[in-house]
Amino acid sequence: MELQDRPVTMPGRTVGRLSLYRRILRDLVPRGIRQIYSHQLATAAHVTPAQVRRDLMMIGFSGNPARGYDASAMNDLLTQVLDGGQEQAAVLVGAGNLGRAILAYFLGRPGHLRMVAAFDNDPGKVGRILQGCRCYSIEDLVSVVAAERATVGIVTVPAGEAQRTADLLVGAGILGLVNFAPEPLRVPRNVYVEDVDLAASFERVAYFARFEGRSHELHVR
Amino acid sequence: MELQDRPVTMPGRTVGRLSLYRRILRDLVPRGIRQIYSHQLATAAHVTPAQVRRDLMMIGFSGNPARGYDASAMNDLLTQVLDGGQEQAAVLVGAGNLGRAILAYFLGRPGHLRMVAAFDNDPGKVGRILQGCRCYSIEDLVSVVAAERATVGIVTVPAGEAQRTADLLVGAGILGLVNFAPEPLRVPRNVYVEDVDLAASFERVAYFARFEGRSHELHVR
DNA sequence: GCCTGTGAAGCTATTCACAGCT
DNA sequence: AGCTGTGAATAGCTTCACAGGC
């Protein structure tokens, strides 16, 4: 596949796996691994070797039949594809338990996605620094998002406030949302939404645990 | 599709949507909605009407061409399918920021899945009640899981400890895991794992936000 | 007329299988 | 001998489209 033939955007599943491959490489490269075979990466990521080769084909990365893939070159290309050069700013709305846990997550890992602001309407939180991140009033959302040129919004508000929050974020210019609220969000077609539906995750696990098996599972090996 | 022809276990995607349908009904039924059409449920869940009908077919639920579906009967059947009658007990390992946020989530919603214990190896947490849930030492994990007959385990430990934690839980008899750690877990074939990969979610949103569109999205309408 | 139930079609994602390289 | 790159096959999931019912 030639560089120019590559799709402008990858399938979402593929992006998720590329993210995982990069994490694995970040662990292995400092350990001295210079070359890696598709079956090794596949084992670490719990996917098939063919899947790894397909995913790498998607980003135009080539290996060598004798030596496999160059680990650090792959890491570099994954970073280029996933991060796209410029840093991106994110904001979080809803500094409850889950919101603060996510702020703490970003505090620990300052990566390419920078958490620049949190918003809440509890006056006890506004103006304070929560997990390394300044908390503003919801009223300041539009101006702060614009000033920070934030592109990603994380929605951790209670059910019932999520749509209003999403509308605000979208109106402020946000282009991607991670939605932790248990309701689907209506957004314009040019905004991407990633739903993290914890209620559904817990119910799914409870359901499958009852059948004592993963016979249904896709990645069974 | 006849009752006897139904699959023993549903596809995971379907289970997730059934969970969402139930949440929607729980909101609508008390509001006085008695009958609902597939297109109404579809609008609320952000899926197609055909998808709703297929999903209901999977659980053998029938409607009426004139009146649509009986909302409370659907709610009842969804509960029967998703919860399966008997209550299930869950435990959480790793009472850090994210772990405590999840405990708080369960504290708010005491449903069919009951959170019976948390585990951590910080002596400052062991013996205390965190978000309504008693925190035990990891050393007590096997005995507490057995005594409570817990079937679901939630893994919110730091990277590097997740596999060891999963091994412990599986050894103690857990049949389903929700894994929040950023690494895939190796478990026996009869244990179901639901990965909630927040790092991948954030990276995916950052990626797609850069392309200012959800042209790639499946549920575009 | 507008709905449900569903076979068939269409799509997407994954895996197979093998030619070609080293 | 064992790997990569990839067309072809397969599997799984979603939507179409329409017969049948109210």
CSV table of C-alpha atoms (C1' of nucleotides) in Angstrom, one decimal:
chain,number,residue,atom,x,y,z
A,1,MET,CA,0.0,0.0,0.0
A,2,GLU,CA,1.5,3.3,-1.1
A,3,LEU,CA,1.7,6.3,1.2
A,4,GLN,CA,-0.8,8.2,-0.8
A,5,ASP,CA,-3.4,5.4,-0.8
A,6,ARG,CA,-3.7,5.4,3.0
A,7,PRO,CA,-7.1,6.4,4.4
A,8,VAL,CA,-7.3,9.8,5.8
A,9,THR,CA,-8.8,8.4,9.0
A,10,MET,CA,-8.4,4.9,10.4
A,11,PRO,CA,-11.1,2.7,11.7
A,12,GLY,CA,-11.6,3.4,15.4
A,13,ARG,CA,-10.8,-0.2,16.4
A,14,THR,CA,-7.5,0.1,14.6
A,15,VAL,CA,-6.6,3.4,16.4
A,16,GLY,CA,-7.3,1.7,19.7
A,17,ARG,CA,-4.9,-1.1,18.9
A,18,LEU,CA,-2.2,1.3,17.6
A,19,SER,CA,-2.4,3.0,20.9
A,20,LEU,CA,-1.9,-0.3,22.6
A,21,TYR,CA,1.1,-1.2,20.4
A,22,ARG,CA,2.7,2.0,21.2
A,23,ARG,CA,2.3,1.4,24.9
A,24,ILE,CA,3.9,-2.0,24.5
A,25,LEU,CA,6.8,-0.6,22.6
A,26,ARG,CA,7.3,2.1,25.1
A,27,ASP,CA,7.8,-0.6,27.6
A,28,LEU,CA,10.0,-2.8,25.4
A,29,VAL,CA,12.3,-0.3,23.7
A,30,PRO,CA,13.9,0.9,26.9
A,31,ARG,CA,14.4,-2.8,27.8
A,32,GLY,CA,16.7,-3.0,24.8
A,33,ILE,CA,14.4,-4.6,22.2
A,34,ARG,CA,15.4,-3.2,18.8
A,35,GLN,CA,13.5,-5.6,16.5
A,36,ILE,CA,10.1,-7.2,16.9
A,37,TYR,CA,8.1,-9.8,15.0
A,38,SER,CA,4.4,-9.5,14.4
A,39,HIS,CA,3.8,-12.6,16.5
A,40,GLN,CA,5.6,-11.1,19.5
A,41,LEU,CA,3.6,-7.9,19.4
A,42,ALA,CA,0.5,-9.9,18.8
A,43,THR,CA,1.2,-12.0,21.9
A,44,ALA,CA,1.7,-8.9,24.0
A,45,ALA,CA,-1.4,-7.1,22.7
A,46,HIS,CA,-3.6,-10.3,22.7
A,47,VAL,CA,-4.4,-10.1,19.0
A,48,THR,CA,-3.4,-12.3,16.0
A,49,PRO,CA,-0.2,-11.7,14.1
A,50,ALA,CA,-2.2,-11.1,10.9
A,51,GLN,CA,-4.1,-8.3,12.8
A,52,VAL,CA,-0.8,-6.7,13.7
A,53,ARG,CA,0.5,-6.8,10.1
A,54,ARG,CA,-2.8,-5.4,8.8
A,55,ASP,CA,-2.8,-2.6,11.3
A,56,LEU,CA,0.8,-1.7,10.5
A,57,MET,CA,0.0,-1.8,6.8
A,58,MET,CA,-2.8,0.8,7.5
A,59,ILE,CA,-0.2,3.3,8.6
A,60,GLY,CA,2.2,2.3,5.8
A,61,PHE,CA,4.8,0.8,8.1
A,62,SER,CA,7.0,-2.0,6.7
A,63,GLY,CA,9.1,-4.6,8.3
A,64,ASN,CA,11.7,-7.0,7.0
A,65,PRO,CA,11.1,-10.7,6.6
A,66,ALA,CA,14.4,-11.6,8.2
A,67,ARG,CA,14.4,-9.2,11.1
A,68,GLY,CA,10.8,-8.3,11.7
A,69,TYR,CA,10.0,-4.6,12.5
A,70,ASP,CA,12.3,-1.9,13.8
A,71,ALA,CA,10.8,-1.3,17.2
A,72,SER,CA,11.8,2.3,17.7
A,73,ALA,CA,10.9,3.3,14.1
A,74,MET,CA,7.5,1.8,14.7
A,75,ASN,CA,7.2,3.7,18.0
A,76,ASP,CA,8.1,6.9,16.2
A,77,LEU,CA,5.6,6.4,13.4
A,78,LEU,CA,2.8,5.4,15.8
A,79,THR,CA,3.5,8.6,17.7
A,80,GLN,CA,3.4,10.6,14.5
A,81,VAL,CA,0.1,9.0,13.5
A,82,LEU,CA,-1.6,9.1,16.9
A,83,ASP,CA,-0.4,12.5,18.1
A,84,GLY,CA,-0.1,14.3,14.7
A,85,GLY,CA,2.7,16.6,15.8
A,86,GLN,CA,0.9,19.5,17.5
A,87,GLU,CA,-0.1,19.2,21.2
A,88,GLN,CA,-3.8,19.0,21.9
A,89,ALA,CA,-5.6,20.6,24.9
A,90,ALA,CA,-8.4,18.9,26.8
A,91,VAL,CA,-10.9,20.2,29.3
A,92,LEU,CA,-13.1,18.2,31.8
A,93,VAL,CA,-16.5,19.1,32.9
A,94,GLY,CA,-17.9,17.7,36.2
A,95,ALA,CA,-15.3,17.5,38.9
A,96,GLY,CA,-17.0,14.8,40.9
A,97,ASN,CA,-15.4,11.5,42.0
A,98,LEU,CA,-14.9,10.2,38.5
A,99,GLY,CA,-13.9,13.6,37.1
A,100,ARG,CA,-11.2,14.0,39.8
A,101,ALA,CA,-9.9,10.5,39.2
A,102,ILE,CA,-9.5,11.3,35.5
A,103,LEU,CA,-7.7,14.6,36.4
A,104,ALA,CA,-5.4,12.5,38.6
A,105,TYR,CA,-4.8,10.2,35.7
A,106,PHE,CA,-3.7,13.1,33.5
A,107,LEU,CA,-1.6,14.6,36.3
A,108,GLY,CA,0.4,11.4,36.4
A,109,ARG,CA,0.9,11.1,32.7
A,110,PRO,CA,1.6,14.4,31.0
A,111,GLY,CA,1.5,13.3,27.4
A,112,HIS,CA,0.5,14.8,24.1
A,113,LEU,CA,-3.0,15.5,25.4
A,114,ARG,CA,-2.7,18.3,28.0
A,115,MET,CA,-5.5,18.8,30.5
A,116,VAL,CA,-5.9,22.6,30.7
A,117,ALA,CA,-9.0,23.2,32.7
A,118,ALA,CA,-11.8,21.6,34.8
A,119,PHE,CA,-15.3,23.0,35.2
A,120,ASP,CA,-17.8,22.5,37.9
A,121,ASN,CA,-20.7,24.5,39.3
A,122,ASP,CA,-19.9,23.7,43.0
A,123,PRO,CA,-18.7,27.1,44.4
A,124,GLY,CA,-16.5,25.1,46.8
A,125,LYS,CA,-14.5,23.8,43.9
A,126,VAL,CA,-14.4,26.8,41.6
A,127,GLY,CA,-11.1,28.7,41.8
A,128,ARG,CA,-9.3,25.8,43.4
A,129,ILE,CA,-6.6,23.5,41.9
A,130,LEU,CA,-7.9,20.0,41.7
A,131,GLN,CA,-5.4,17.3,40.9
A,132,GLY,CA,-3.1,19.8,39.4
A,133,CYS,CA,-5.8,21.4,37.3
A,134,ARG,CA,-7.5,24.7,37.8
A,135,CYS,CA,-11.3,24.5,38.3
A,136,TYR,CA,-13.5,27.1,36.7
A,137,SER,CA,-17.1,27.9,36.8
A,138,ILE,CA,-19.2,26.5,34.0
A,139,GLU,CA,-20.0,30.1,33.1
A,140,ASP,CA,-16.4,30.5,32.0
A,141,LEU,CA,-16.4,27.4,29.8
A,142,VAL,CA,-16.7,29.0,26.4
A,143,SER,CA,-14.1,31.7,27.1
A,144,VAL,CA,-11.6,29.3,28.6
A,145,VAL,CA,-12.0,26.7,25.9
A,146,ALA,CA,-11.5,29.3,23.2
A,147,ALA,CA,-8.5,30.9,25.0
A,148,GLU,CA,-6.8,27.5,25.4
A,149,ARG,CA,-7.8,26.3,21.9
A,150,ALA,CA,-9.0,23.1,23.5
A,151,THR,CA,-10.2,20.4,21.0
A,152,VAL,CA,-11.1,17.6,23.4
A,153,GLY,CA,-13.8,17.6,26.1
A,154,ILE,CA,-14.4,15.1,28.8
A,155,VAL,CA,-17.9,14.8,30.2
A,156,THR,CA,-18.1,13.5,33.7
A,157,VAL,CA,-21.3,15.3,34.8
A,158,PRO,CA,-24.3,13.5,36.3
A,159,ALA,CA,-27.0,12.0,34.0
A,160,GLY,CA,-29.4,14.7,32.9
A,161,GLU,CA,-26.7,17.4,32.5
A,162,ALA,CA,-24.7,15.6,29.9
A,163,GLN,CA,-26.5,16.9,26.8
A,164,ARG,CA,-26.5,20.5,28.0
A,165,THR,CA,-22.8,20.1,28.8
A,166,ALA,CA,-22.1,18.7,25.3
A,167,ASP,CA,-23.9,21.5,23.7
A,168,LEU,CA,-21.8,24.0,25.6
A,169,LEU,CA,-18.6,22.3,24.7
A,170,VAL,CA,-19.5,21.9,21.0
A,171,GLY,CA,-20.6,25.6,20.9
A,172,ALA,CA,-17.2,26.5,22.4
A,173,GLY,CA,-15.4,24.7,19.5
A,174,ILE,CA,-14.6,21.3,20.9
A,175,LEU,CA,-14.2,18.6,18.2
A,176,GLY,CA,-14.0,15.4,20.2
A,177,LEU,CA,-15.8,14.3,23.4
A,178,VAL,CA,-15.3,11.4,25.8
A,179,ASN,CA,-18.7,10.8,27.3
A,180,PHE,CA,-18.9,9.1,30.7
A,181,ALA,CA,-22.5,10.0,31.3
A,182,PRO,CA,-25.0,7.1,30.8
A,183,GLU,CA,-26.8,8.7,28.0
A,184,PRO,CA,-26.0,9.1,24.3
A,185,LEU,CA,-25.1,12.6,23.2
A,186,ARG,CA,-26.5,14.4,20.2
A,187,VAL,CA,-23.8,16.4,18.5
A,188,PRO,CA,-23.1,17.8,15.0
A,189,ARG,CA,-21.7,15.4,12.5
A,190,ASN,CA,-18.2,17.0,12.6
A,191,VAL,CA,-17.8,16.2,16.3
A,192,TYR,CA,-16.5,12.8,17.4
A,193,VAL,CA,-18.0,11.1,20.5
A,194,GLU,CA,-16.4,8.3,22.4
A,195,ASP,CA,-18.8,6.8,24.8
A,196,VAL,CA,-17.4,5.1,27.9
A,197,ASP,CA,-20.5,3.5,29.3
A,198,LEU,CA,-19.5,2.1,32.6
A,199,ALA,CA,-23.0,1.0,33.5
A,200,ALA,CA,-23.1,-1.1,30.3
A,201,SER,CA,-19.6,-2.5,31.0
A,202,PHE,CA,-20.6,-3.7,34.4
A,203,GLU,CA,-23.8,-5.2,33.2
A,204,ARG,CA,-22.1,-6.9,30.4
A,205,VAL,CA,-19.5,-8.5,32.7
A,206,ALA,CA,-22.3,-9.6,35.1
A,207,TYR,CA,-24.1,-11.1,32.2
A,208,PHE,CA,-21.2,-13.1,30.8
A,209,ALA,CA,-19.9,-14.1,34.2
A,210,ARG,CA,-23.2,-15.9,34.7
A,211,PHE,CA,-22.4,-18.1,31.8
A,212,GLU,CA,-19.0,-19.0,33.2
A,213,GLY,CA,-17.3,-18.7,29.9
A,214,ARG,CA,-16.0,-16.6,27.1
A,215,SER,CA,-17.1,-19.0,24.5
A,216,HIS,CA,-18.7,-16.0,22.9
A,217,GLU,CA,-15.4,-14.1,22.9
A,218,LEU,CA,-13.8,-13.0,19.7
A,219,HIS,CA,-10.2,-13.1,20.7
A,220,VAL,CA,-10.3,-16.6,22.1
A,221,ARG,CA,-7.2,-18.4,21.1
B,1,MET,CA,-37.6,-16.7,16.4
B,2,GLU,CA,-38.8,-19.3,18.9
B,3,LEU,CA,-37.9,-19.2,22.5
B,4,GLN,CA,-35.9,-22.4,22.3
B,5,ASP,CA,-33.9,-21.1,19.3
B,6,ARG,CA,-32.4,-18.2,21.2
B,7,PRO,CA,-28.7,-18.2,21.7
B,8,VAL,CA,-27.5,-19.1,25.1
B,9,THR,CA,-25.4,-16.0,25.2
B,10,MET,CA,-25.9,-12.8,23.2
B,11,PRO,CA,-23.2,-10.9,21.3
B,12,GLY,CA,-21.5,-8.4,23.6
B,13,ARG,CA,-22.6,-5.4,21.5
B,14,THR,CA,-26.2,-6.5,21.9
B,15,VAL,CA,-25.9,-6.8,25.6
B,16,GLY,CA,-24.6,-3.3,25.8
B,17,ARG,CA,-27.5,-1.9,23.9
B,18,LEU,CA,-30.0,-3.9,25.9
B,19,SER,CA,-28.5,-2.3,29.0
B,20,LEU,CA,-29.1,1.1,27.4
B,21,TYR,CA,-32.6,0.3,26.4
B,22,ARG,CA,-33.4,-0.7,30.0
B,23,ARG,CA,-32.0,2.6,31.3
B,24,ILE,CA,-34.1,4.5,28.8
B,25,LEU,CA,-37.2,2.6,29.8
B,26,ARG,CA,-36.5,3.1,33.5
B,27,ASP,CA,-36.6,6.8,32.7
B,28,LEU,CA,-39.7,6.7,30.5
B,29,VAL,CA,-42.0,4.2,32.3
B,30,PRO,CA,-42.3,6.4,35.5
B,31,ARG,CA,-43.1,9.3,33.1
B,32,GLY,CA,-46.2,7.4,32.1
B,33,ILE,CA,-45.1,5.9,28.8
B,34,ARG,CA,-46.8,2.5,28.4
B,35,GLN,CA,-46.2,1.7,24.8
B,36,ILE,CA,-43.2,2.5,22.7
B,37,TYR,CA,-42.3,2.1,19.0
B,38,SER,CA,-38.9,0.9,17.7
B,39,HIS,CA,-38.2,4.2,16.2
B,40,GLN,CA,-38.8,6.0,19.5
B,41,LEU,CA,-36.4,3.7,21.4
B,42,ALA,CA,-34.0,4.0,18.5
B,43,THR,CA,-34.0,7.8,18.7
B,44,ALA,CA,-33.4,7.7,22.4
B,45,ALA,CA,-30.6,5.2,22.1
B,46,HIS,CA,-29.0,6.7,18.9
B,47,VAL,CA,-29.4,3.5,16.9
B,48,THR,CA,-31.6,2.5,13.9
B,49,PRO,CA,-35.1,1.2,14.4
B,50,ALA,CA,-34.1,-2.1,12.6
B,51,GLN,CA,-31.4,-2.5,15.2
B,52,VAL,CA,-33.9,-2.2,18.0
B,53,ARG,CA,-36.2,-4.7,16.5
B,54,ARG,CA,-33.3,-7.2,15.9
B,55,ASP,CA,-32.1,-6.8,19.5
B,56,LEU,CA,-35.6,-7.4,20.8
B,57,MET,CA,-35.9,-10.4,18.5
B,58,MET,CA,-32.7,-11.8,20.1
B,59,ILE,CA,-34.4,-11.9,23.5
B,60,GLY,CA,-37.7,-13.2,22.1
B,61,PHE,CA,-39.6,-10.1,22.8
B,62,SER,CA,-42.6,-9.3,20.6
B,63,GLY,CA,-44.5,-6.1,19.9
B,64,ASN,CA,-47.7,-5.3,18.2
B,65,PRO,CA,-47.8,-3.6,14.8
B,66,ALA,CA,-50.5,-1.2,16.0
B,67,ARG,CA,-49.3,-0.3,19.4
B,68,GLY,CA,-45.6,-1.0,19.3
B,69,TYR,CA,-44.0,-2.6,22.4
B,70,ASP,CA,-45.3,-2.7,25.9
B,71,ALA,CA,-42.7,-0.6,27.8
B,72,SER,CA,-43.0,-2.2,31.2
B,73,ALA,CA,-43.1,-5.7,29.9
B,74,MET,CA,-39.9,-4.9,27.9
B,75,ASN,CA,-38.3,-3.5,31.0
B,76,ASP,CA,-39.2,-6.7,32.9
B,77,LEU,CA,-37.8,-9.0,30.2
B,78,LEU,CA,-34.6,-6.9,29.9
B,79,THR,CA,-34.1,-7.2,33.7
B,80,GLN,CA,-34.7,-10.9,33.6
B,81,VAL,CA,-32.2,-11.3,30.7
B,82,LEU,CA,-29.6,-8.9,32.0
B,83,ASP,CA,-29.8,-9.7,35.7
B,84,GLY,CA,-30.8,-13.4,35.5
B,85,GLY,CA,-32.7,-13.5,38.8
B,86,GLN,CA,-30.0,-14.1,41.4
B,87,GLU,CA,-28.0,-11.1,42.7
B,88,GLN,CA,-24.3,-11.0,41.9
B,89,ALA,CA,-21.5,-9.8,44.1
B,90,ALA,CA,-18.5,-7.8,42.9
B,91,VAL,CA,-15.2,-6.9,44.4
B,92,LEU,CA,-12.8,-4.2,43.5
B,93,VAL,CA,-9.0,-4.4,43.7
B,94,GLY,CA,-7.0,-1.1,43.9
B,95,ALA,CA,-8.6,1.6,45.9
B,96,GLY,CA,-6.8,4.5,44.2
B,97,ASN,CA,-8.5,7.5,42.7
B,98,LEU,CA,-10.3,5.6,40.0
B,99,GLY,CA,-11.1,2.7,42.3
B,100,ARG,CA,-12.8,4.9,44.9
B,101,ALA,CA,-14.7,6.8,42.1
B,102,ILE,CA,-16.1,3.4,41.0
B,103,LEU,CA,-17.0,2.5,44.6
B,104,ALA,CA,-18.8,5.8,44.8
B,105,TYR,CA,-20.6,5.0,41.6
B,106,PHE,CA,-21.9,1.7,43.1
B,107,LEU,CA,-22.8,3.4,46.4
B,108,GLY,CA,-25.1,5.7,44.5
B,109,ARG,CA,-26.8,2.9,42.6
B,110,PRO,CA,-27.4,-0.2,44.6
B,111,GLY,CA,-28.6,-2.5,41.7
B,112,HIS,CA,-28.4,-6.2,41.0
B,113,LEU,CA,-24.6,-6.1,41.1
B,114,ARG,CA,-23.6,-5.5,44.7
B,115,MET,CA,-20.2,-4.3,45.6
B,116,VAL,CA,-19.2,-6.3,48.6
B,117,ALA,CA,-15.5,-5.6,49.2
B,118,ALA,CA,-12.5,-3.5,48.1
B,119,PHE,CA,-8.9,-4.6,48.4
B,120,ASP,CA,-5.7,-2.5,48.6
B,121,ASN,CA,-2.3,-3.0,50.1
B,122,ASP,CA,-2.0,0.5,51.6
B,123,PRO,CA,-2.2,-0.1,55.3
B,124,GLY,CA,-3.8,3.3,55.7
B,125,LYS,CA,-6.8,2.0,53.8
B,126,VAL,CA,-7.1,-1.5,55.0
B,127,GLY,CA,-9.8,-1.9,57.7
B,128,ARG,CA,-11.5,1.4,56.7
B,129,ILE,CA,-14.8,1.9,55.0
B,130,LEU,CA,-14.3,3.6,51.6
B,131,GLN,CA,-17.4,4.9,49.8
B,132,GLY,CA,-19.6,2.6,51.8
B,133,CYS,CA,-17.4,-0.4,51.1
B,134,ARG,CA,-15.1,-2.2,53.5
B,135,CYS,CA,-11.5,-2.3,52.4
B,136,TYR,CA,-9.4,-5.5,53.1
B,137,SER,CA,-5.8,-6.4,52.6
B,138,ILE,CA,-5.0,-8.2,49.4
B,139,GLU,CA,-4.0,-11.1,51.5
B,140,ASP,CA,-7.6,-11.7,52.4
B,141,LEU,CA,-8.8,-11.6,48.8
B,142,VAL,CA,-9.2,-15.3,48.2
B,143,SER,CA,-11.1,-15.9,51.5
B,144,VAL,CA,-13.4,-12.9,51.1
B,145,VAL,CA,-14.2,-13.6,47.5
B,146,ALA,CA,-15.0,-17.2,48.4
B,147,ALA,CA,-17.1,-16.2,51.5
B,148,GLU,CA,-19.1,-13.6,49.5
B,149,ARG,CA,-19.4,-15.9,46.5
B,150,ALA,CA,-18.4,-12.9,44.3
B,151,THR,CA,-18.4,-13.5,40.6
B,152,VAL,CA,-17.2,-10.2,39.3
B,153,GLY,CA,-13.9,-8.5,39.9
B,154,ILE,CA,-13.0,-4.9,39.0
B,155,VAL,CA,-9.3,-4.3,38.5
B,156,THR,CA,-8.2,-0.7,39.2
B,157,VAL,CA,-4.6,-1.4,40.2
B,158,PRO,CA,-1.6,0.4,38.6
B,159,ALA,CA,0.0,-1.0,35.5
B,160,GLY,CA,2.3,-3.8,36.3
B,161,GLU,CA,0.2,-5.3,39.0
B,162,ALA,CA,-2.8,-6.1,36.9
B,163,GLN,CA,-1.9,-9.6,35.7
B,164,ARG,CA,-1.0,-10.6,39.3
B,165,THR,CA,-4.3,-9.2,40.5
B,166,ALA,CA,-6.2,-11.0,37.8
B,167,ASP,CA,-4.5,-14.3,38.6
B,168,LEU,CA,-5.5,-13.9,42.2
B,169,LEU,CA,-9.1,-13.1,41.4
B,170,VAL,CA,-9.4,-16.0,38.9
B,171,GLY,CA,-7.9,-18.3,41.5
B,172,ALA,CA,-10.4,-17.2,44.0
B,173,GLY,CA,-13.3,-18.1,41.6
B,174,ILE,CA,-14.1,-14.9,39.9
B,175,LEU,CA,-15.8,-15.4,36.5
B,176,GLY,CA,-15.8,-11.9,35.0
B,177,LEU,CA,-13.4,-9.0,35.1
B,178,VAL,CA,-13.6,-5.4,34.3
B,179,ASN,CA,-10.0,-4.3,33.6
B,180,PHE,CA,-9.1,-0.7,33.9
B,181,ALA,CA,-5.4,-1.3,33.8
B,182,PRO,CA,-3.7,-0.4,30.5
B,183,GLU,CA,-2.5,-3.9,29.7
B,184,PRO,CA,-4.3,-7.0,28.4
B,185,LEU,CA,-5.0,-9.7,30.9
B,186,ARG,CA,-4.3,-13.4,30.4
B,187,VAL,CA,-7.1,-15.4,31.9
B,188,PRO,CA,-8.5,-18.9,31.4
B,189,ARG,CA,-11.0,-19.4,28.6
B,190,ASN,CA,-14.0,-19.6,31.0
B,191,VAL,CA,-13.4,-16.1,32.4
B,192,TYR,CA,-14.8,-13.1,30.6
B,193,VAL,CA,-12.8,-9.9,30.5
B,194,GLU,CA,-14.1,-6.5,29.7
B,195,ASP,CA,-11.3,-4.0,29.0
B,196,VAL,CA,-12.0,-0.4,29.7
B,197,ASP,CA,-8.9,1.2,28.2
B,198,LEU,CA,-9.1,4.8,29.1
B,199,ALA,CA,-5.7,5.6,27.6
B,200,ALA,CA,-6.9,4.2,24.2
B,201,SER,CA,-10.2,6.2,24.5
B,202,PHE,CA,-8.4,9.4,25.1
B,203,GLU,CA,-6.0,8.8,22.3
B,204,ARG,CA,-8.8,7.8,19.9
B,205,VAL,CA,-10.7,11.0,20.6
B,206,ALA,CA,-7.6,13.1,20.2
B,207,TYR,CA,-7.0,11.4,16.9
B,208,PHE,CA,-10.4,11.9,15.5
B,209,ALA,CA,-10.8,15.4,16.9
B,210,ARG,CA,-7.8,16.3,14.7
B,211,PHE,CA,-9.8,15.4,11.6
B,212,GLU,CA,-12.7,17.6,12.7
B,213,GLY,CA,-15.3,15.1,11.7
B,214,ARG,CA,-17.0,11.9,12.4
B,215,SER,CA,-17.2,11.0,8.7
B,216,HIS,CA,-15.7,7.7,9.8
B,217,GLU,CA,-18.4,7.0,12.3
B,218,LEU,CA,-20.7,4.1,12.0
B,219,HIS,CA,-23.8,5.6,13.5
B,220,VAL,CA,-23.8,8.7,11.3
B,221,ARG,CA,-27.4,9.5,10.4
C,1,DG,C1',-51.0,3.9,6.7
C,2,DC,C1',-47.7,2.8,9.8
C,3,DC,C1',-46.1,-0.7,12.4
C,4,DT,C1',-43.5,-5.3,13.5
C,5,DG,C1',-40.7,-9.5,12.3
C,6,DT,C1',-37.4,-11.2,9.4
C,7,DG,C1',-34.9,-13.3,5.1
C,8,DA,C1',-31.6,-11.4,2.4
C,9,DA,C1',-28.2,-8.1,1.3
C,10,DG,C1',-24.6,-5.2,2.4
C,11,DC,C1',-20.7,-3.8,5.2
C,12,DT,C1',-16.8,-4.0,8.2
C,13,DA,C1',-13.4,-6.3,10.5
C,14,DT,C1',-10.7,-10.3,11.0
C,15,DT,C1',-8.3,-14.3,9.6
C,16,DC,C1',-6.5,-17.5,6.1
C,17,DA,C1',-3.1,-18.8,3.2
C,18,DC,C1',0.5,-18.2,0.3
C,19,DA,C1',3.8,-15.7,-2.9
C,20,DG,C1',8.0,-13.5,-2.3
C,21,DC,C1',12.1,-12.2,0.4
C,22,DT,C1',16.1,-12.8,3.2
D,1,DA,C1',13.2,-22.0,7.8
D,2,DG,C1',10.6,-18.3,9.1
D,3,DC,C1',9.1,-14.0,8.3
D,4,DT,C1',6.4,-10.0,5.8
D,5,DG,C1',2.7,-8.2,2.7
D,6,DT,C1',-1.6,-8.9,0.9
D,7,DG,C1',-5.6,-10.8,-2.2
D,8,DA,C1',-9.1,-13.7,-1.1
D,9,DA,C1',-12.1,-16.0,2.2
D,10,DT,C1',-14.7,-15.8,6.3
D,11,DA,C1',-17.2,-14.2,10.1
D,12,DG,C1',-20.0,-11.0,12.5
D,13,DC,C1',-22.9,-7.1,12.6
D,14,DT,C1',-26.1,-3.8,10.7
D,15,DT,C1',-29.4,-2.2,7.5
D,16,DC,C1',-32.6,-3.0,3.7
D,17,DA,C1',-36.9,-4.0,2.2
D,18,DC,C1',-41.0,-6.1,2.3
D,19,DA,C1',-44.7,-9.6,3.7
D,20,DG,C1',-48.1,-9.7,7.1
D,21,DG,C1',-51.0,-7.6,10.8
D,22,DC,C1',-53.8,-4.1,13.0
